[in-house]
GROMACS .gro file of C-alpha atoms in nm:
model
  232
    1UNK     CA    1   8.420  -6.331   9.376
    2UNK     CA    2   8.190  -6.031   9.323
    3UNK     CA    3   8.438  -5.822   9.133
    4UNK     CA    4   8.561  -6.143   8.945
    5UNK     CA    5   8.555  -6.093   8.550
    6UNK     CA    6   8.314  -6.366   8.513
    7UNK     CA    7   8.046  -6.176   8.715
    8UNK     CA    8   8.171  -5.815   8.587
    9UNK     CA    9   8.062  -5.929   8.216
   10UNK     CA   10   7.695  -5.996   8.316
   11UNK     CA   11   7.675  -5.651   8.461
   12UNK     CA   12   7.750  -5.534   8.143
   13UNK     CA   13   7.561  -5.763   7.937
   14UNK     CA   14   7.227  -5.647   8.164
   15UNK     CA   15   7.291  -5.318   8.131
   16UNK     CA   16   7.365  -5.345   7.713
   17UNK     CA   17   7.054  -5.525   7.700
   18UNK     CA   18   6.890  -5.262   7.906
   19UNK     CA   19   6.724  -5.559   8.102
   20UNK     CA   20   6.610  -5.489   8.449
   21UNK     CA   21   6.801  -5.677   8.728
   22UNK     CA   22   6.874  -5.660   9.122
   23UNK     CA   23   7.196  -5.770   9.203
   24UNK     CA   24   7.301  -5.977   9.543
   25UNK     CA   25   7.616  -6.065   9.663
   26UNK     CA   26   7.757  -6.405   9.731
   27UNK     CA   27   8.045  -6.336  10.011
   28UNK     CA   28   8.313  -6.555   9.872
   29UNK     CA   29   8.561  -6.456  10.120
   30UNK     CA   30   8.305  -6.525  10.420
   31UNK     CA   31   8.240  -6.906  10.213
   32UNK     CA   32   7.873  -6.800  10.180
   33UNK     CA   33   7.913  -7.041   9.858
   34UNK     CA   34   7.959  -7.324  10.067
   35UNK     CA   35   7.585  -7.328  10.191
   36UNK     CA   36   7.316  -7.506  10.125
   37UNK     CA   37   7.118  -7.246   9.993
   38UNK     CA   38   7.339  -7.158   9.666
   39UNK     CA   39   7.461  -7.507   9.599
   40UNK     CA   40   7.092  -7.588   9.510
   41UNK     CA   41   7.163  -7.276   9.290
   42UNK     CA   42   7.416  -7.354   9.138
   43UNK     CA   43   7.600  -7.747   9.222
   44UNK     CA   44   7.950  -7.620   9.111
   45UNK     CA   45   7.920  -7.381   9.379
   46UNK     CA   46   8.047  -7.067   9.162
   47UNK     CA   47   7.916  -6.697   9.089
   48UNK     CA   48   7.744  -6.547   8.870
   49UNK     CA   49   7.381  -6.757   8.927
   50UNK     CA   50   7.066  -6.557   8.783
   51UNK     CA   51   6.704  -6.624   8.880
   52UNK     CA   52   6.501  -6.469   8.567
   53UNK     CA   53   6.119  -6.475   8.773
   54UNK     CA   54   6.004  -6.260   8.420
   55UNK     CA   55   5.812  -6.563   8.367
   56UNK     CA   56   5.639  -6.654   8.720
   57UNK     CA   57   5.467  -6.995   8.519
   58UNK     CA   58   5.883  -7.044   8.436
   59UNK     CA   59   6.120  -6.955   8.678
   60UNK     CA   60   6.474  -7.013   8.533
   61UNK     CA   61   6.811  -7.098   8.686
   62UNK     CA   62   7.124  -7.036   8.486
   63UNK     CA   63   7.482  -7.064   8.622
   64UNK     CA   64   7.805  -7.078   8.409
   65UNK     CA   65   7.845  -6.692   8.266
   66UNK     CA   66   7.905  -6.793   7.914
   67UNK     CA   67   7.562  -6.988   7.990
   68UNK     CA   68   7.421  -6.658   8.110
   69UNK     CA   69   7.551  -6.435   7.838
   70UNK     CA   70   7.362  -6.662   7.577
   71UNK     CA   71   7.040  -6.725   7.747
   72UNK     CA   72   7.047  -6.321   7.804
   73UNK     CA   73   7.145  -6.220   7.447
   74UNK     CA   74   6.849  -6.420   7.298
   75UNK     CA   75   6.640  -6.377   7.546
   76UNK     CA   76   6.634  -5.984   7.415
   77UNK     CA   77   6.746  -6.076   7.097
   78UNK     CA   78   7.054  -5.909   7.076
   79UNK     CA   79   7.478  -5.922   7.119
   80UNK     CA   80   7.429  -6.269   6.940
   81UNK     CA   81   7.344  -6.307   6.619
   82UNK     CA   82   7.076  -6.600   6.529
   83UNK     CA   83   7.234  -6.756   6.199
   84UNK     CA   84   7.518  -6.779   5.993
   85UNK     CA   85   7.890  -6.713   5.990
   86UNK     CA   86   7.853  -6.435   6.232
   87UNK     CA   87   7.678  -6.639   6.460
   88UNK     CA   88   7.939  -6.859   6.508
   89UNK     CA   89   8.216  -6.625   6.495
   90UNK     CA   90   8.074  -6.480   6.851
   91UNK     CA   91   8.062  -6.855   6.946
   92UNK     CA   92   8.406  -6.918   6.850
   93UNK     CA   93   8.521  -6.626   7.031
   94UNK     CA   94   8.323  -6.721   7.365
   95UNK     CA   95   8.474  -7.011   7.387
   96UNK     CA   96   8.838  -6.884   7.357
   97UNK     CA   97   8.787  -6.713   7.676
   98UNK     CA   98   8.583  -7.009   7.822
   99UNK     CA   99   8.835  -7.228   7.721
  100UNK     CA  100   9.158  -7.054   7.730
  101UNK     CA  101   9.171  -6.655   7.865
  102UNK     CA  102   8.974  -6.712   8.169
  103UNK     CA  103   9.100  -7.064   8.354
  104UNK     CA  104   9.487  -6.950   8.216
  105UNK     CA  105   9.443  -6.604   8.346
  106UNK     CA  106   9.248  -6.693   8.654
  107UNK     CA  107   9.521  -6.953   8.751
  108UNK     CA  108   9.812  -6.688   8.687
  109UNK     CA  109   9.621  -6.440   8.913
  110UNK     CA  110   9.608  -6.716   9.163
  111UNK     CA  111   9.995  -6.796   9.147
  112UNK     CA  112  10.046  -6.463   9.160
  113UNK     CA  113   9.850  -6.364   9.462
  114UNK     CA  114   9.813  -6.657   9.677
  115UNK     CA  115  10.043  -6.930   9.655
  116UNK     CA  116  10.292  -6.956   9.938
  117UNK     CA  117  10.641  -6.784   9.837
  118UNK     CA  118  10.797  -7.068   9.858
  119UNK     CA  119  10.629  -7.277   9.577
  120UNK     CA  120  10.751  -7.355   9.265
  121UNK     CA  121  10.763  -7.080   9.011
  122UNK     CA  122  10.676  -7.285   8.721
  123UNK     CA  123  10.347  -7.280   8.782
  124UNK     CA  124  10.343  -6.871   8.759
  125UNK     CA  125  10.599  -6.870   8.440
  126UNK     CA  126  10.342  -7.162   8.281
  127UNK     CA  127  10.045  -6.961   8.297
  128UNK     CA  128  10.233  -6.603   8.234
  129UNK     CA  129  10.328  -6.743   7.914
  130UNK     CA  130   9.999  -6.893   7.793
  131UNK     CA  131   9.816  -6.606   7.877
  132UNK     CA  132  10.070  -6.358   7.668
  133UNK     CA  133  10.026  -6.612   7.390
  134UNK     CA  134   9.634  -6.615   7.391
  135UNK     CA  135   9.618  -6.232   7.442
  136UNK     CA  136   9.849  -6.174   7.157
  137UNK     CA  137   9.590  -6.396   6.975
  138UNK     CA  138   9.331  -6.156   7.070
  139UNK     CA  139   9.526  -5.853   6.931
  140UNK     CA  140   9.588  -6.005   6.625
  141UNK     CA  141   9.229  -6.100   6.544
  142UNK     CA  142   9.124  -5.702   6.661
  143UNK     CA  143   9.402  -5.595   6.372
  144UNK     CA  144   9.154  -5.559   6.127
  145UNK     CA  145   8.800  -5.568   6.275
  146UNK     CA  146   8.679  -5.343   6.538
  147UNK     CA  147   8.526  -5.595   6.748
  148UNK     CA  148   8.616  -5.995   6.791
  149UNK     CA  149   8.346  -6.107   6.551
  150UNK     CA  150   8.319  -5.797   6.353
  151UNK     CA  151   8.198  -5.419   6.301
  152UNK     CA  152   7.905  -5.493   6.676
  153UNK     CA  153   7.976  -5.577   6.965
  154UNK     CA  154   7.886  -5.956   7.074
  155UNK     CA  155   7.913  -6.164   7.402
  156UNK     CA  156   8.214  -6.234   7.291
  157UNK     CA  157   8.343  -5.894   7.327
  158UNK     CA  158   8.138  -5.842   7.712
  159UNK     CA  159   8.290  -6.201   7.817
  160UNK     CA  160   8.649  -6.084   7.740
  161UNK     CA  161   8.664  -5.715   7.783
  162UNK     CA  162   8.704  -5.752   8.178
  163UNK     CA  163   8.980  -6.025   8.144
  164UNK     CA  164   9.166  -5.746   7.958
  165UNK     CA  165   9.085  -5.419   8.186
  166UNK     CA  166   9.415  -5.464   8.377
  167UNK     CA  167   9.687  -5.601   8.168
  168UNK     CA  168   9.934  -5.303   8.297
  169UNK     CA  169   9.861  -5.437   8.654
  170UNK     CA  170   9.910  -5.783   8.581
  171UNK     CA  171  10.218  -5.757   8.344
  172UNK     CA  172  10.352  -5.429   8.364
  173UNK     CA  173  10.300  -5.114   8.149
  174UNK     CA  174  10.594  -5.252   7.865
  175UNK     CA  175  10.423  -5.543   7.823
  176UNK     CA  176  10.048  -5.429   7.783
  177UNK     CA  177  10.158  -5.118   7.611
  178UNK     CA  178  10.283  -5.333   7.336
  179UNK     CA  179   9.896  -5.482   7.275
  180UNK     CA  180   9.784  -5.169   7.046
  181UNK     CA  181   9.496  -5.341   6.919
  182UNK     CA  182   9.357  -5.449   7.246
  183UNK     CA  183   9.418  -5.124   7.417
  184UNK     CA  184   9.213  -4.950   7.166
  185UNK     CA  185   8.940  -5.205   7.163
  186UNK     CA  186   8.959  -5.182   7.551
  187UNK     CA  187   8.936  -4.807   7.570
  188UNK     CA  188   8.651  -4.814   7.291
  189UNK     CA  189   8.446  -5.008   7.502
  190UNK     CA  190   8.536  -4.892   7.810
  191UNK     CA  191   8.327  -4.539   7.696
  192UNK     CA  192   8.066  -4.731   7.684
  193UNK     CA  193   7.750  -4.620   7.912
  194UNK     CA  194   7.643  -4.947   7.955
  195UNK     CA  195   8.000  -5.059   8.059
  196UNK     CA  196   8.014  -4.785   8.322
  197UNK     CA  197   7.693  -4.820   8.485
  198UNK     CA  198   7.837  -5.197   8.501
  199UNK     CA  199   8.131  -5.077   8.645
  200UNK     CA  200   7.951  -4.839   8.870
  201UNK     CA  201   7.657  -5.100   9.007
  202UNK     CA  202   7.952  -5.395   9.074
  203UNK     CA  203   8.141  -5.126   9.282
  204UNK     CA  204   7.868  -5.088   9.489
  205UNK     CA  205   7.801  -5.478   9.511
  206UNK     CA  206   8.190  -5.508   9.611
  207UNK     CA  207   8.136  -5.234   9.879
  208UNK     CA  208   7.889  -5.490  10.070
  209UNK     CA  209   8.126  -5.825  10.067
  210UNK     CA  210   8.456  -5.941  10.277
  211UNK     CA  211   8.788  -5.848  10.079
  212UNK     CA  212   9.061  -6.145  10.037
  213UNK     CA  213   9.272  -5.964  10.302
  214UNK     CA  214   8.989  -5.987  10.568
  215UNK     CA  215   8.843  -6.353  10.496
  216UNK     CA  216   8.926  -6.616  10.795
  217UNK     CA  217   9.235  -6.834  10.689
  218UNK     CA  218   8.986  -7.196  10.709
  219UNK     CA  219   8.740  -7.026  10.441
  220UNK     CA  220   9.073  -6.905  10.206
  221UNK     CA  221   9.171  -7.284  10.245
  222UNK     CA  222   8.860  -7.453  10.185
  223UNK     CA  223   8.815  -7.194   9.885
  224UNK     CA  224   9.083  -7.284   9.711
  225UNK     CA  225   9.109  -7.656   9.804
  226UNK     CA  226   9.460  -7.622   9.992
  227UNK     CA  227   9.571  -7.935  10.203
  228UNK     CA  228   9.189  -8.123  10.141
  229UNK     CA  229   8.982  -8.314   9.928
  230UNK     CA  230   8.674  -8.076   9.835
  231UNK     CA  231   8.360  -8.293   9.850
  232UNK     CA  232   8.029  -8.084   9.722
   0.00000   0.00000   0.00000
């Protein structure tokens, strides 16, 4: 999904790193994922891909955005440290969204925007609650530190700032409100010009591609795997 948080944090991580990039769109809603063409890209059929072709004698691949925010960061040797306990702080932090933030809040969205009204609603209250729980993680950690892994910003930062842009959308304006640390980390890095010429460039990806509301009801159901078994 082109305005997914996944692709949102390479934006940012290519415009922090102030590397240069041209930026296509993969229609998810049209099922442009489905083709030939990008599974040879990428086999688990999912954006963001990049091509880096700085190298012509090494043409590189990478899919998986925590993937991509590494091979980025030390590619221009920054938003990663290269040794010791800071180092793996980021890491640490990276994979708390990998692991938890993004499939928890990525399966809440889903609950919440595109199951049928008449399913269950444990599913939504499971996945409401694990995301509160890992987010009030987050603000805990962001008590005393101005970033996740310390004074700089990291990957870790770019890979979970877009998971938290819209908390008061998601959960209401009580809830989010209540996340003091997060909101100020947020808005801190939200002023960042890196993070709006991000913002700016996806909006003008988005612009291009078919909106959920507009995508044919077979793609929506191959997409998200309802009433078939997916075969790649």
């Amino acid at each position: 999904m082109p305005d997914s948080p996944n692709v949102t944090r390479i934006f940012i991580a290519l415009e922090e790193l102030s590397l240069p990039y041209h930026a296509h769109g993969i229609d998810i809603f049209a099922g442009q994922h489905f083709e030939d063409w990008f599974g040879q890209l990428n086999p688990n059929r999912k954006v963001p891909v990049i091509v880096d072709r700085s190298d012509q004698a090494d043409e590189r691949t990478i899919f998986e955005s925590a993937a991509i925010l590494i091979y980025l960061s030390e590619k221009a040797g920054k938003l990663l440290p290269t040794s010791g306990q800071e180092r793996y702080e980021t890491l640490q932090w990276l994979a708390v969204q990998v692991t938890t933030v993004g499939p928890m809040m990525g399966q809440y969205v889903h609950f919440s925007r595109y199951a049928p009204e008449a399913s269950s609603s444990y599913s939504l209250d499971r996945y409401r609650t694990q995301v509160q729980r890992v987010l009030g993680v987050l603000d805990n950690r962001l008590e005393a530190r101005a970033n996740l892994a310390g004074d700089d910003i990291t990957i870790a930062d770019i890979a979970l700032f877009p998971w938290c842009r819209n908390l008061s959308t998601l959960f209401g304006e009580d809830y989010a409100s209540t996340l003091t640390n997060i909101n100020r980390w947020r808005n801190e890095l939200s002023r960042r010009p890196s993070v709006i010429r991000a913002l700016a460039a996806q909006d003008v990806l988005r612009q291009r591609l078919t909106t959920p509301e507009h995508a044919q009801s077979a793609v929506l159901d191959h997409l998200f795997g309802r009433g078939e078994v997916v075969h790649n």
